Amino acid sequence: MEAPHSPAAESATRSTHPTSAASLPVESPEQMQELGRRLAKLLRPGDLVMLTGELGAGKTTLTRGLGEGLAVRGAVTSPTFVIARVHPSLTGGPALVHVDAYRLGGGLDEMEDLDLDVSLPESVVVVEWGVGKVEDLSDDRLHVLIHRMVGDTDDDRREVTLTGFGPRWAQVDLALLAG
C-alpha cells in the first residue's frame, strides 16, 4: 500500500524529534475502532493527539474507539460543522475534546477561539486535520497518520503510524498497540 505524499505531515514530523513510533496494519473499521480503545488506555489528561489522513481514512472511527475506551458521554461523530465537541467522562476520567480543523485555514491563531489551551490540561484533545495548526499547544503530542488506499477502491486496509513527540511519549512503547 503506497502512502500519499503529504508535505504538512512531513513538516510536523520535522518540527521536533520523535521520541517513540510504531506502524500498525489495520484491516477493517472495526479494527480501527479497537485500536482507538487500546490507545485510550495509554492516554491521560493533558494529552494532545493529532490525526492526519485522507478523507474517509478512519480518523473519526479511531476517535470513536478513543471515546469508548475513555468511557465518555455522547456518540462520537465528526465535528466538521461544529468544529469541536466535548464529551465528558462518565467515570471521572478526562473529557474527550474532539476537534475537526479541516475548515480552519489559519494556524494556532484561528484555533485560539476554541480555547484548546484551557481544555488541554484536564482533557484528552484529539484534533483531526491539526498538522500545521496545533503543534504549539504542547511539546508533548501524539501524531497519528492513517494511510489508506487512494482512488476508486473499497479496500478497508490502512497503515497507521503513531509518532510520539516530547518527554511524555519517550517511555511509551507504541508497538504494544498492535495487540
PDB file of C-alpha atoms in Angstrom:
ATOM      1  CA  MET A   1       0.000   0.000   0.000  1.00  0.00           C
ATOM      2  CA  GLU A   2       1.580   3.282  -1.042  1.00  0.00           C
ATOM      3  CA  ALA A   3       1.231   6.220   1.321  1.00  0.00           C
ATOM      4  CA  PRO A   4       0.036   9.534  -0.069  1.00  0.00           C
ATOM      5  CA  HIS A   5       2.602  12.321  -0.107  1.00  0.00           C
ATOM      6  CA  SER A   6       1.770  14.969   2.474  1.00  0.00           C
ATOM      7  CA  PRO A   7       4.116  17.944   2.946  1.00  0.00           C
ATOM      8  CA  ALA A   8       2.140  19.045   6.030  1.00  0.00           C
ATOM      9  CA  ALA A   9       2.587  15.650   7.658  1.00  0.00           C
ATOM     10  CA  GLU A  10       6.299  15.695   6.851  1.00  0.00           C
ATOM     11  CA  SER A  11       6.753  19.168   8.348  1.00  0.00           C
ATOM     12  CA  ALA A  12       5.053  18.036  11.562  1.00  0.00           C
ATOM     13  CA  THR A  13       7.500  15.198  11.983  1.00  0.00           C
ATOM     14  CA  ARG A  14      10.442  17.572  11.375  1.00  0.00           C
ATOM     15  CA  SER A  15       9.298  20.197  13.889  1.00  0.00           C
ATOM     16  CA  THR A  16      10.742  18.224  16.827  1.00  0.00           C
ATOM     17  CA  HIS A  17      12.402  14.879  17.120  1.00  0.00           C
ATOM     18  CA  PRO A  18      10.107  11.903  17.634  1.00  0.00           C
ATOM     19  CA  THR A  19      10.616  10.077  20.905  1.00  0.00           C
ATOM     20  CA  SER A  20       8.637   6.938  20.020  1.00  0.00           C
ATOM     21  CA  ALA A  21       6.979   5.475  16.937  1.00  0.00           C
ATOM     22  CA  ALA A  22       5.140   2.435  15.630  1.00  0.00           C
ATOM     23  CA  SER A  23       3.408   1.411  12.440  1.00  0.00           C
ATOM     24  CA  LEU A  24       0.396  -0.902  12.596  1.00  0.00           C
ATOM     25  CA  PRO A  25      -1.732  -2.566   9.917  1.00  0.00           C
ATOM     26  CA  VAL A  26      -5.495  -2.159  10.289  1.00  0.00           C
ATOM     27  CA  GLU A  27      -7.755  -4.367   8.182  1.00  0.00           C
ATOM     28  CA  SER A  28     -11.252  -3.008   8.912  1.00  0.00           C
ATOM     29  CA  PRO A  29     -13.247  -0.187  10.521  1.00  0.00           C
ATOM     30  CA  GLU A  30     -13.840  -2.497  13.497  1.00  0.00           C
ATOM     31  CA  GLN A  31     -10.091  -2.925  13.951  1.00  0.00           C
ATOM     32  CA  MET A  32      -9.639   0.863  13.679  1.00  0.00           C
ATOM     33  CA  GLN A  33     -12.176   1.374  16.455  1.00  0.00           C
ATOM     34  CA  GLU A  34     -10.477  -1.324  18.553  1.00  0.00           C
ATOM     35  CA  LEU A  35      -7.128   0.434  18.035  1.00  0.00           C
ATOM     36  CA  GLY A  36      -8.770   3.564  19.450  1.00  0.00           C
ATOM     37  CA  ARG A  37      -9.959   1.621  22.519  1.00  0.00           C
ATOM     38  CA  ARG A  38      -6.435   0.262  23.102  1.00  0.00           C
ATOM     39  CA  LEU A  39      -4.857   3.683  22.565  1.00  0.00           C
ATOM     40  CA  ALA A  40      -7.262   5.221  25.104  1.00  0.00           C
ATOM     41  CA  LYS A  41      -5.615   3.079  27.807  1.00  0.00           C
ATOM     42  CA  LEU A  42      -2.351   4.976  27.210  1.00  0.00           C
ATOM     43  CA  LEU A  43      -3.900   8.448  27.248  1.00  0.00           C
ATOM     44  CA  ARG A  44      -4.156  10.769  30.226  1.00  0.00           C
ATOM     45  CA  PRO A  45      -5.315  14.322  30.917  1.00  0.00           C
ATOM     46  CA  GLY A  46      -3.208  16.828  29.003  1.00  0.00           C
ATOM     47  CA  ASP A  47      -2.564  14.603  26.014  1.00  0.00           C
ATOM     48  CA  LEU A  48      -2.800  16.122  22.540  1.00  0.00           C
ATOM     49  CA  VAL A  49      -3.488  13.682  19.703  1.00  0.00           C
ATOM     50  CA  MET A  50      -3.274  14.898  16.108  1.00  0.00           C
ATOM     51  CA  LEU A  51      -4.956  12.776  13.420  1.00  0.00           C
ATOM     52  CA  THR A  52      -3.929  13.010   9.779  1.00  0.00           C
ATOM     53  CA  GLY A  53      -5.250  11.070   6.805  1.00  0.00           C
ATOM     54  CA  GLU A  54      -7.220  11.340   3.595  1.00  0.00           C
ATOM     55  CA  LEU A  55     -10.962  11.900   3.709  1.00  0.00           C
ATOM     56  CA  GLY A  56     -12.527   8.610   4.755  1.00  0.00           C
ATOM     57  CA  ALA A  57      -9.273   7.234   6.171  1.00  0.00           C
ATOM     58  CA  GLY A  58     -10.791   6.434   9.571  1.00  0.00           C
ATOM     59  CA  LYS A  59      -9.935   9.408  11.785  1.00  0.00           C
ATOM     60  CA  THR A  60     -13.427   9.654  13.286  1.00  0.00           C
ATOM     61  CA  THR A  61     -13.674   5.859  13.594  1.00  0.00           C
ATOM     62  CA  LEU A  62     -10.431   5.853  15.604  1.00  0.00           C
ATOM     63  CA  THR A  63     -11.762   8.711  17.742  1.00  0.00           C
ATOM     64  CA  ARG A  64     -14.995   6.779  18.341  1.00  0.00           C
ATOM     65  CA  GLY A  65     -12.851   3.977  19.780  1.00  0.00           C
ATOM     66  CA  LEU A  66     -10.983   6.506  21.920  1.00  0.00           C
ATOM     67  CA  GLY A  67     -14.308   7.738  23.280  1.00  0.00           C
ATOM     68  CA  GLU A  68     -15.356   4.186  24.141  1.00  0.00           C
ATOM     69  CA  GLY A  69     -12.008   3.484  25.794  1.00  0.00           C
ATOM     70  CA  LEU A  70     -12.162   6.717  27.792  1.00  0.00           C
ATOM     71  CA  ALA A  71     -15.811   5.985  28.726  1.00  0.00           C
ATOM     72  CA  VAL A  72     -17.152   9.372  27.680  1.00  0.00           C
ATOM     73  CA  ARG A  73     -20.730  10.535  27.255  1.00  0.00           C
ATOM     74  CA  GLY A  74     -22.309  11.008  23.855  1.00  0.00           C
ATOM     75  CA  ALA A  75     -21.839   9.483  20.455  1.00  0.00           C
ATOM     76  CA  VAL A  76     -18.523  10.423  18.882  1.00  0.00           C
ATOM     77  CA  THR A  77     -19.282  11.727  15.410  1.00  0.00           C
ATOM     78  CA  SER A  78     -17.393  14.005  13.055  1.00  0.00           C
ATOM     79  CA  PRO A  79     -17.424  17.570  14.402  1.00  0.00           C
ATOM     80  CA  THR A  80     -16.886  19.046  10.914  1.00  0.00           C
ATOM     81  CA  PHE A  81     -19.756  21.525  11.078  1.00  0.00           C
ATOM     82  CA  VAL A  82     -19.482  22.428  14.776  1.00  0.00           C
ATOM     83  CA  ILE A  83     -15.652  22.385  14.722  1.00  0.00           C
ATOM     84  CA  ALA A  84     -15.366  20.937  18.263  1.00  0.00           C
ATOM     85  CA  ARG A  85     -17.321  18.676  20.613  1.00  0.00           C
ATOM     86  CA  VAL A  86     -16.651  17.994  24.276  1.00  0.00           C
ATOM     87  CA  HIS A  87     -17.519  14.533  25.590  1.00  0.00           C
ATOM     88  CA  PRO A  88     -17.426  14.487  29.418  1.00  0.00           C
ATOM     89  CA  SER A  89     -16.231  11.362  31.184  1.00  0.00           C
ATOM     90  CA  LEU A  90     -18.816   9.023  32.674  1.00  0.00           C
ATOM     91  CA  THR A  91     -16.241   7.600  35.104  1.00  0.00           C
ATOM     92  CA  GLY A  92     -14.366  10.622  36.483  1.00  0.00           C
ATOM     93  CA  GLY A  93     -11.613  10.357  33.866  1.00  0.00           C
ATOM     94  CA  PRO A  94     -10.587  13.016  31.377  1.00  0.00           C
ATOM     95  CA  ALA A  95     -13.095  14.520  28.969  1.00  0.00           C
ATOM     96  CA  LEU A  96     -12.546  13.958  25.255  1.00  0.00           C
ATOM     97  CA  VAL A  97     -12.353  17.177  23.240  1.00  0.00           C
ATOM     98  CA  HIS A  98     -12.786  16.228  19.570  1.00  0.00           C
ATOM     99  CA  VAL A  99     -11.852  18.935  17.063  1.00  0.00           C
ATOM    100  CA  ASP A 100     -12.085  18.944  13.280  1.00  0.00           C
ATOM    101  CA  ALA A 101      -9.745  21.643  11.957  1.00  0.00           C
ATOM    102  CA  TYR A 102     -10.420  20.799   8.285  1.00  0.00           C
ATOM    103  CA  ARG A 103     -12.304  24.032   7.567  1.00  0.00           C
ATOM    104  CA  LEU A 104      -9.952  26.198   9.618  1.00  0.00           C
ATOM    105  CA  GLY A 105      -7.363  27.733   7.337  1.00  0.00           C
ATOM    106  CA  GLY A 106      -5.206  29.569   9.851  1.00  0.00           C
ATOM    107  CA  GLY A 107      -2.755  28.246  12.356  1.00  0.00           C
ATOM    108  CA  LEU A 108      -2.940  28.415  16.115  1.00  0.00           C
ATOM    109  CA  ASP A 109      -4.293  31.999  15.974  1.00  0.00           C
ATOM    110  CA  GLU A 110      -7.540  30.782  14.412  1.00  0.00           C
ATOM    111  CA  MET A 111      -7.685  27.872  16.845  1.00  0.00           C
ATOM    112  CA  GLU A 112      -7.455  30.205  19.864  1.00  0.00           C
ATOM    113  CA  ASP A 113     -11.192  30.873  19.724  1.00  0.00           C
ATOM    114  CA  LEU A 114     -11.715  27.226  20.661  1.00  0.00           C
ATOM    115  CA  ASP A 115      -9.764  27.685  23.937  1.00  0.00           C
ATOM    116  CA  LEU A 116      -7.988  24.383  23.457  1.00  0.00           C
ATOM    117  CA  ASP A 117      -5.145  25.577  25.660  1.00  0.00           C
ATOM    118  CA  VAL A 118      -7.665  25.905  28.501  1.00  0.00           C
ATOM    119  CA  SER A 119      -9.167  22.440  27.863  1.00  0.00           C
ATOM    120  CA  LEU A 120      -5.874  20.623  27.362  1.00  0.00           C
ATOM    121  CA  PRO A 121      -4.618  20.217  30.967  1.00  0.00           C
ATOM    122  CA  GLU A 122      -7.698  18.288  32.155  1.00  0.00           C
ATOM    123  CA  SER A 123      -8.799  16.661  28.876  1.00  0.00           C
ATOM    124  CA  VAL A 124      -7.599  14.472  26.063  1.00  0.00           C
ATOM    125  CA  VAL A 125      -7.696  16.717  22.990  1.00  0.00           C
ATOM    126  CA  VAL A 126      -7.971  14.983  19.606  1.00  0.00           C
ATOM    127  CA  VAL A 127      -7.596  17.202  16.545  1.00  0.00           C
ATOM    128  CA  GLU A 128      -8.387  15.909  13.068  1.00  0.00           C
ATOM    129  CA  TRP A 129      -6.514  17.836  10.350  1.00  0.00           C
ATOM    130  CA  GLY A 130      -4.415  19.563  13.041  1.00  0.00           C
ATOM    131  CA  VAL A 131      -0.996  19.371  11.396  1.00  0.00           C
ATOM    132  CA  GLY A 132       0.431  22.859  10.994  1.00  0.00           C
ATOM    133  CA  LYS A 133      -2.266  24.278  13.282  1.00  0.00           C
ATOM    134  CA  VAL A 134      -1.954  22.937  16.828  1.00  0.00           C
ATOM    135  CA  GLU A 135       1.609  21.727  17.401  1.00  0.00           C
ATOM    136  CA  ASP A 136       2.333  24.802  19.511  1.00  0.00           C
ATOM    137  CA  LEU A 137      -0.278  23.735  22.074  1.00  0.00           C
ATOM    138  CA  SER A 138       2.109  21.196  23.577  1.00  0.00           C
ATOM    139  CA  ASP A 139       5.683  19.970  23.238  1.00  0.00           C
ATOM    140  CA  ASP A 140       4.246  16.533  24.044  1.00  0.00           C
ATOM    141  CA  ARG A 141       1.897  15.202  21.399  1.00  0.00           C
ATOM    142  CA  LEU A 142       0.976  12.048  19.569  1.00  0.00           C
ATOM    143  CA  HIS A 143       0.674  12.248  15.793  1.00  0.00           C
ATOM    144  CA  VAL A 144      -1.441   9.505  14.205  1.00  0.00           C
ATOM    145  CA  LEU A 145      -1.074   9.246  10.435  1.00  0.00           C
ATOM    146  CA  ILE A 146      -3.574   6.973   8.691  1.00  0.00           C
ATOM    147  CA  HIS A 147      -2.637   5.802   5.200  1.00  0.00           C
ATOM    148  CA  ARG A 148      -5.385   4.299   3.080  1.00  0.00           C
ATOM    149  CA  MET A 149      -5.611   3.048  -0.456  1.00  0.00           C
ATOM    150  CA  VAL A 150      -6.474   6.007  -2.641  1.00  0.00           C
ATOM    151  CA  GLY A 151      -8.555   6.036  -5.789  1.00  0.00           C
ATOM    152  CA  ASP A 152     -11.690   4.100  -6.592  1.00  0.00           C
ATOM    153  CA  THR A 153     -11.388   1.231  -4.117  1.00  0.00           C
ATOM    154  CA  ASP A 154     -13.459  -0.432  -1.430  1.00  0.00           C
ATOM    155  CA  ASP A 155     -10.314  -1.629   0.335  1.00  0.00           C
ATOM    156  CA  ASP A 156     -10.600  -1.143   4.118  1.00  0.00           C
ATOM    157  CA  ARG A 157      -6.904  -1.780   4.770  1.00  0.00           C
ATOM    158  CA  ARG A 158      -4.995   1.007   6.468  1.00  0.00           C
ATOM    159  CA  GLU A 159      -1.496   1.538   7.748  1.00  0.00           C
ATOM    160  CA  VAL A 160      -1.500   3.572  10.952  1.00  0.00           C
ATOM    161  CA  THR A 161       1.723   5.272  12.002  1.00  0.00           C
ATOM    162  CA  LEU A 162       1.856   6.607  15.550  1.00  0.00           C
ATOM    163  CA  THR A 163       4.642   9.045  16.376  1.00  0.00           C
ATOM    164  CA  GLY A 164       5.136  10.429  19.869  1.00  0.00           C
ATOM    165  CA  PHE A 165       6.884  13.736  20.424  1.00  0.00           C
ATOM    166  CA  GLY A 166       8.315  15.038  23.687  1.00  0.00           C
ATOM    167  CA  PRO A 167       9.204  13.518  27.049  1.00  0.00           C
ATOM    168  CA  ARG A 168       5.634  12.307  27.666  1.00  0.00           C
ATOM    169  CA  TRP A 169       5.964   9.734  24.885  1.00  0.00           C
ATOM    170  CA  ALA A 170       9.665   8.849  25.310  1.00  0.00           C
ATOM    171  CA  GLN A 171       8.966   5.835  27.552  1.00  0.00           C
ATOM    172  CA  VAL A 172       5.763   4.672  25.814  1.00  0.00           C
ATOM    173  CA  ASP A 173       6.126   1.594  23.610  1.00  0.00           C
ATOM    174  CA  LEU A 174       3.550   2.346  20.912  1.00  0.00           C
ATOM    175  CA  ALA A 175       4.233  -1.030  19.251  1.00  0.00           C
ATOM    176  CA  LEU A 176       2.290  -2.647  22.116  1.00  0.00           C
ATOM    177  CA  LEU A 177      -0.883  -1.294  20.487  1.00  0.00           C
ATOM    178  CA  ALA A 178      -0.563  -3.950  17.785  1.00  0.00           C
ATOM    179  CA  GLY A 179      -2.309  -6.382  20.207  1.00  0.00           C
TER     180      GLY A 179
END
